[in-house]
Short mmCIF file of C-alpha atoms and ligand atoms in Angstrom, two decimals:
data_model
loop_
_atom_site.label_atom_id
_atom_site.label_comp_id
_atom_site.label_asym_id
_atom_site.label_seq_id
_atom_site.Cartn_x
_atom_site.Cartn_y
_atom_site.Cartn_z
CA MET A 963 -47.92 28.58 -32.31
CA LYS A 964 -50.68 29.15 -29.65
CA LYS A 965 -53.46 30.37 -32.67
CA ILE A 966 -52.18 27.59 -34.99
CA ILE A 967 -53.03 25.02 -31.71
CA SER A 968 -56.05 26.52 -31.22
CA ALA A 969 -57.45 26.33 -34.78
CA LEU A 970 -56.60 23.11 -34.93
CA SER A 971 -58.24 22.04 -31.91
CA CYS A 972 -61.29 24.09 -32.88
CA ILE A 973 -61.13 21.64 -36.20
CA LEU A 974 -60.60 18.51 -33.93
CA ILE A 975 -63.52 19.27 -31.72
CA SER A 976 -65.77 20.35 -34.27
CA THR A 977 -65.18 17.21 -36.70
CA PHE A 978 -65.63 14.95 -33.58
CA LEU A 979 -69.08 16.85 -32.54
CA ILE A 980 -70.18 15.53 -36.33
CA SER A 981 -69.30 11.88 -35.66
CA CYS A 982 -70.88 12.18 -31.87
CA ALA A 983 -74.28 13.32 -33.58
CA THR A 984 -74.90 10.34 -35.31
CA LYS A 985 -73.69 7.71 -32.03
CA LYS A 986 -76.47 6.49 -29.99
CA ALA A 987 -76.96 7.48 -26.93
CA SER A 988 -74.70 5.97 -24.63
CA PRO A 989 -75.71 3.77 -21.46
CA GLN A 990 -74.39 6.37 -18.86
CA ASN A 991 -77.75 6.92 -17.27
CA THR A 992 -79.46 3.74 -17.42
CA ASP A 993 -80.36 2.58 -13.86
CA ASP A 994 -78.90 -0.76 -13.57
CA ASN A 995 -77.77 -1.80 -10.02
CA ASN A 996 -73.96 -2.42 -11.12
CA HIS A 997 -73.69 0.61 -12.70
CA LYS A 998 -70.79 2.47 -11.66
CA VAL A 999 -70.92 6.58 -11.54
CA LYS A 1000 -68.23 7.48 -13.90
CA VAL A 1001 -66.13 10.43 -13.03
CA MET A 1002 -63.42 12.05 -15.43
CA VAL A 1003 -61.63 14.16 -13.24
CA SER A 1004 -58.91 16.99 -14.73
CA ILE A 1005 -55.57 16.34 -12.26
CA TYR A 1006 -54.71 13.79 -9.98
CA PRO A 1007 -55.49 15.07 -6.68
CA LEU A 1008 -58.84 15.29 -7.56
CA LYS A 1009 -59.01 11.52 -8.78
CA GLU A 1010 -57.75 10.38 -5.46
CA PHE A 1011 -60.55 12.55 -3.49
CA THR A 1012 -63.19 10.93 -5.95
CA GLU A 1013 -62.01 7.41 -5.43
CA LYS A 1014 -61.91 7.92 -1.54
CA ILE A 1015 -65.40 9.55 -1.37
CA GLY A 1016 -66.56 7.11 -4.03
CA GLY A 1017 -65.01 4.21 -2.76
CA ASP A 1018 -66.35 0.79 -5.13
CA ASN A 1019 -69.34 2.61 -6.13
CA VAL A 1020 -67.14 5.39 -8.56
CA GLU A 1021 -64.75 4.68 -11.59
CA VAL A 1022 -62.47 7.76 -11.50
CA ASN A 1023 -60.52 8.93 -14.84
CA CYS A 1024 -57.87 11.46 -15.02
CA LEU A 1025 -57.67 13.69 -17.86
CA VAL A 1026 -53.93 14.87 -17.55
CA PRO A 1027 -52.23 11.99 -17.75
CA ASP A 1028 -49.27 11.06 -15.15
CA ASN A 1029 -46.03 12.77 -15.33
CA MET A 1030 -47.17 15.27 -17.28
CA GLU A 1031 -47.16 19.23 -15.92
CA PRO A 1032 -51.41 19.83 -15.93
CA HIS A 1033 -49.92 23.96 -17.03
CA ASP A 1034 -48.92 22.99 -19.83
CA TYR A 1035 -51.90 19.95 -21.00
CA GLU A 1036 -54.20 20.45 -24.05
CA PRO A 1037 -56.98 18.34 -23.94
CA LYS A 1038 -57.29 15.82 -27.21
CA THR A 1039 -59.76 14.83 -29.55
CA LYS A 1040 -59.72 11.19 -27.60
CA ASP A 1041 -60.38 12.87 -24.21
CA PHE A 1042 -63.05 14.27 -25.43
CA GLU A 1043 -64.74 11.39 -26.07
CA ASN A 1044 -63.89 9.74 -22.91
CA LEU A 1045 -65.59 13.03 -21.37
CA ILE A 1046 -68.60 12.67 -22.85
CA ASN A 1047 -69.24 9.38 -21.92
CA SER A 1048 -69.05 10.02 -18.22
CA ASP A 1049 -71.70 11.20 -15.62
CA ALA A 1050 -69.61 13.80 -14.24
CA PHE A 1051 -66.49 16.14 -14.87
CA ILE A 1052 -64.95 17.39 -11.69
CA TYR A 1053 -62.35 20.50 -12.85
CA ASN A 1054 -60.32 21.94 -9.95
CA GLY A 1055 -61.09 25.72 -11.23
CA LEU A 1056 -59.27 29.17 -9.92
CA GLY A 1057 -58.10 28.71 -13.57
CA MET A 1058 -55.83 25.77 -12.70
CA GLU A 1059 -57.14 24.64 -16.55
CA SER A 1060 -56.73 27.19 -18.61
CA TRP A 1061 -58.54 25.12 -21.39
CA ALA A 1062 -61.91 24.85 -19.38
CA ASP A 1063 -63.96 26.53 -21.01
CA GLN A 1064 -63.12 24.41 -24.08
CA VAL A 1065 -64.40 21.31 -22.54
CA ASN A 1066 -67.29 23.50 -21.36
CA ASN A 1067 -68.00 24.15 -24.83
CA VAL A 1068 -68.03 20.88 -26.50
CA LEU A 1069 -70.14 19.32 -23.25
CA ASP A 1070 -72.91 21.92 -23.61
CA GLY A 1071 -76.40 20.51 -23.67
CA LYS A 1072 -74.75 16.91 -23.21
CA LYS A 1073 -76.04 14.97 -20.06
CA VAL A 1074 -72.22 15.54 -18.42
CA LEU A 1075 -72.55 17.36 -14.90
CA VAL A 1076 -70.02 19.97 -14.72
CA VAL A 1077 -68.60 20.63 -11.29
CA ASP A 1078 -66.14 23.65 -10.49
CA SER A 1079 -64.26 21.94 -6.97
CA SER A 1080 -63.56 25.03 -5.82
CA LYS A 1081 -66.04 26.51 -4.92
CA GLY A 1082 -66.57 28.20 -2.14
CA VAL A 1083 -63.01 27.63 -1.49
CA GLU A 1084 -61.40 30.87 -0.12
CA ILE A 1085 -59.33 32.28 -3.00
CA ARG A 1086 -55.96 33.52 -2.65
CA LYS A 1087 -54.22 35.75 -5.06
CA GLU A 1088 -50.83 37.15 -6.03
CA GLY A 1089 -51.12 40.47 -6.77
CA GLU A 1090 -54.18 40.27 -9.96
CA LEU A 1091 -53.33 36.41 -10.40
CA VAL A 1092 -55.64 34.14 -8.86
CA ASP A 1093 -53.49 30.93 -6.81
CA PRO A 1094 -54.97 27.99 -8.26
CA HIS A 1095 -53.28 25.33 -6.00
CA SER A 1096 -55.95 24.85 -3.41
CA TRP A 1097 -55.65 21.32 -3.29
CA LEU A 1098 -51.97 22.05 -1.55
CA GLY A 1099 -53.83 23.53 0.93
CA LEU A 1100 -55.20 20.97 3.63
CA THR A 1101 -58.04 23.10 4.67
CA GLN A 1102 -59.44 24.29 1.35
CA ALA A 1103 -58.41 20.59 0.43
CA LYS A 1104 -61.18 19.84 2.63
CA LYS A 1105 -63.92 22.18 0.67
CA GLN A 1106 -63.10 20.70 -2.70
CA CYS A 1107 -63.73 17.28 -0.97
CA GLU A 1108 -67.16 18.21 0.07
CA ASN A 1109 -68.09 19.71 -3.25
CA ILE A 1110 -67.41 16.47 -4.58
CA LYS A 1111 -69.22 14.31 -1.89
CA ASP A 1112 -72.26 16.63 -2.92
CA THR A 1113 -71.90 15.64 -6.57
CA LEU A 1114 -71.91 11.90 -6.06
CA ILE A 1115 -74.66 12.55 -3.76
CA SER A 1116 -76.33 14.25 -6.63
CA LEU A 1117 -75.79 11.33 -8.97
CA ASP A 1118 -76.18 8.18 -6.75
CA GLU A 1119 -78.44 9.25 -3.68
CA LYS A 1120 -79.36 5.81 -2.79
CA ASN A 1121 -75.67 5.38 -1.86
CA LYS A 1122 -76.05 9.02 -0.32
CA GLN A 1123 -74.58 7.34 3.72
CA VAL A 1124 -71.56 5.59 2.14
CA TYR A 1125 -70.57 9.00 0.31
CA GLU A 1126 -71.22 10.75 3.62
CA ASP A 1127 -69.32 8.16 5.84
CA ASN A 1128 -66.62 8.51 3.51
CA TYR A 1129 -66.23 11.92 3.35
CA GLU A 1130 -66.25 12.16 6.76
CA SER A 1131 -63.61 9.71 7.49
CA PHE A 1132 -61.10 11.56 5.27
CA LYS A 1133 -61.87 15.15 6.19
CA LEU A 1134 -60.83 13.65 9.61
CA GLU A 1135 -57.43 12.52 8.37
CA LEU A 1136 -56.93 16.11 6.36
CA GLU A 1137 -58.12 17.41 10.09
CA SER A 1138 -55.51 16.06 11.48
CA LEU A 1139 -52.55 16.14 9.52
CA TYR A 1140 -53.53 20.11 9.85
CA ASN A 1141 -53.60 20.06 13.88
CA GLU A 1142 -50.40 17.82 13.99
CA TYR A 1143 -48.32 20.51 12.40
CA LEU A 1144 -50.05 23.91 13.25
CA PRO A 1145 -48.18 24.15 16.29
CA LYS A 1146 -44.85 22.55 14.71
CA PHE A 1147 -44.98 25.64 12.49
CA GLU A 1148 -45.99 28.13 14.92
CA SER A 1149 -43.09 27.67 17.61
CA LEU A 1150 -40.62 28.06 14.73
CA ALA A 1151 -39.02 31.77 13.91
CA LYS A 1152 -37.89 30.88 10.18
CA LYS A 1153 -41.08 30.83 7.84
CA ASP A 1154 -39.78 31.24 4.77
CA PHE A 1155 -38.69 28.05 2.57
CA ILE A 1156 -37.35 28.34 -1.39
CA THR A 1157 -39.21 25.86 -3.88
CA GLY A 1158 -39.53 25.65 -7.64
CA HIS A 1159 -42.35 27.02 -9.15
CA ALA A 1160 -44.92 29.00 -6.68
CA ALA A 1161 -47.33 26.30 -6.18
CA PHE A 1162 -47.55 26.25 -2.04
CA GLY A 1163 -49.40 29.36 -1.58
CA TYR A 1164 -52.39 28.01 -0.09
CA LEU A 1165 -50.21 25.53 2.23
CA CYS A 1166 -48.15 28.45 3.27
CA ARG A 1167 -51.54 30.33 4.56
CA ASP A 1168 -52.89 27.77 6.27
CA PHE A 1169 -49.38 27.65 8.60
CA GLY A 1170 -47.91 31.39 8.33
CA LEU A 1171 -45.44 30.44 6.23
CA THR A 1172 -43.74 32.50 3.29
CA GLN A 1173 -42.56 30.41 -0.06
CA LYS A 1174 -39.96 32.20 -2.47
CA SER A 1175 -39.95 30.27 -5.98
CA VAL A 1176 -37.74 30.10 -9.04
CA GLU A 1177 -40.70 29.76 -11.22
CA ASN A 1178 -43.97 31.59 -11.32
CA LEU A 1179 -47.59 30.60 -10.54
CA TYR A 1180 -47.61 28.73 -13.99
CA GLY A 1181 -44.23 27.13 -14.04
CA GLU A 1182 -43.38 29.75 -16.62
CA GLY A 1183 -40.67 31.47 -16.45
CA GLU A 1184 -36.91 31.16 -15.53
CA PRO A 1185 -35.43 34.04 -13.11
CA THR A 1186 -33.56 36.40 -14.70
CA PRO A 1187 -29.59 36.48 -13.60
CA LYS A 1188 -30.86 39.07 -11.67
CA GLU A 1189 -33.59 37.52 -10.24
CA LEU A 1190 -31.74 34.88 -9.43
CA GLU A 1191 -28.81 37.30 -7.52
CA SER A 1192 -31.54 38.31 -5.48
CA LEU A 1193 -32.86 34.86 -4.72
CA VAL A 1194 -29.15 33.86 -3.83
CA ASN A 1195 -28.94 36.80 -1.99
CA PHE A 1196 -31.85 35.84 0.35
CA CYS A 1197 -30.80 32.48 0.79
CA LYS A 1198 -27.36 33.72 2.01
CA ASP A 1199 -29.14 36.22 4.41
CA ASN A 1200 -31.31 34.03 5.61
CA LYS A 1201 -29.14 30.79 6.29
CA ILE A 1202 -30.97 29.08 3.84
CA LYS A 1203 -29.98 25.11 3.55
CA THR A 1204 -32.92 23.82 1.36
CA ILE A 1205 -33.71 24.09 -2.08
CA PHE A 1206 -37.06 22.52 -2.44
CA SER A 1207 -37.00 20.72 -6.27
CA GLU A 1208 -40.20 19.48 -8.00
CA SER A 1209 -39.96 17.17 -10.91
CA LEU A 1210 -42.55 18.45 -13.03
CA ALA A 1211 -41.21 22.30 -12.77
CA SER A 1212 -37.30 23.29 -13.32
CA PRO A 1213 -35.05 21.11 -11.02
CA LYS A 1214 -32.29 22.11 -12.67
CA VAL A 1215 -32.66 25.88 -11.85
CA SER A 1216 -32.74 24.75 -8.11
CA GLU A 1217 -29.85 22.97 -8.20
CA THR A 1218 -27.92 25.93 -9.68
CA LEU A 1219 -29.78 27.77 -7.06
CA ALA A 1220 -28.28 25.18 -4.50
CA SER A 1221 -24.68 25.16 -5.76
CA GLU A 1222 -24.63 28.52 -5.25
CA VAL A 1223 -25.58 29.04 -1.97
CA GLY A 1224 -23.81 25.70 -0.67
CA ALA A 1225 -27.76 24.22 0.29
CA SER A 1226 -29.15 20.96 -0.68
CA VAL A 1227 -31.95 19.88 -3.01
CA VAL A 1228 -35.00 18.31 -1.51
CA PRO A 1229 -38.21 16.86 -3.49
CA ILE A 1230 -41.12 18.28 -2.78
CA TYR A 1231 -44.81 17.14 -4.06
CA THR A 1232 -47.06 19.59 -5.74
CA LEU A 1233 -49.40 16.91 -6.49
CA GLU A 1234 -49.98 18.19 -10.02
CA SER A 1235 -48.86 14.69 -11.02
CA LYS A 1236 -48.98 11.44 -9.15
CA GLU A 1237 -44.83 11.42 -7.82
CA ASP A 1238 -42.79 8.61 -6.34
CA ASN A 1239 -46.55 6.62 -6.12
CA LYS A 1240 -47.06 8.29 -2.86
CA SER A 1241 -50.90 8.82 -2.03
CA TYR A 1242 -52.07 12.58 -1.11
CA LEU A 1243 -52.16 12.10 2.64
CA GLU A 1244 -48.17 10.64 2.03
CA ALA A 1245 -47.39 13.32 0.15
CA MET A 1246 -48.93 16.12 1.89
CA LYS A 1247 -47.23 15.02 5.19
CA SER A 1248 -43.63 14.33 3.36
CA ASP A 1249 -44.07 18.20 2.27
CA LEU A 1250 -45.20 19.32 5.75
CA GLU A 1251 -42.60 17.51 7.33
CA GLU A 1252 -39.80 18.50 5.01
CA ILE A 1253 -40.67 22.05 4.98
CA TYR A 1254 -40.55 21.66 8.98
CA ASN A 1255 -37.24 20.43 8.99
CA CYS A 1256 -36.13 23.17 6.41
CA LEU A 1257 -36.87 25.67 8.71
CA SER A 1258 -35.80 24.15 11.97
CA GLN A 1259 -32.14 23.86 11.04
CA LYS A 1260 -30.11 26.30 12.98
ZN1 ZN B 16 -48.60 24.81 -10.80
#
């Protein structure tokens, strides 16, 4: 099936490129003063970062639609059209977008600045696999925001100071949330929590915590009966009273596990899509508070 889809998307891309070649140059690089910098991002948190830093000077669109699990996303022909009309394409990197090469091929030779927002991030791995969820670590999100800020400055030098100022104030908010929770987590004896898919590795690294998950890094693979049994035993041995559940992963398995061990199910946000109308900082604060509550239970 995957092969058929790839072949199909190749045909779609080629058809699209041929039809594009006859179009007039897009107006994105004209120098009028009212022109907003048009940025296409891949996933939700990058949209919010870019809006925070860009303010009114920037128009941001997101490729992966709301309420879609980005690990399952495949770009459509319409998406490529929107991409080509942007000044920049900012993606997360670290393998979050399995389709990034496909997009980069389409953008090759076009006047769209392609930016890997994870450049300079301290990469974490799980075995051989790179963990793509860098934005869930406040310390690494800061680096991604810095890359976004530099991108906006390179596209719109005259508003450099605006971007620097917006970045500085957002950076302070990230740091203040980190500084608020670091001593709280340090004071706890319990460090392990259970979640839906293994998205919280960077968050855990920031605060010296450990996640155990129902699904793997890419939100794939429900646990085998044996794995489920080992999770159940882990919960019982560690008196775990809370199982975190992500609306985009598989809440059903979290619920089964919770009922098996007499724990309650609490929502946690991966921010892979906008959820419950919460901003990035609100969702991060909620995650940290819920994890703290879970770990401080006796
Ligand atoms: Zn994920």
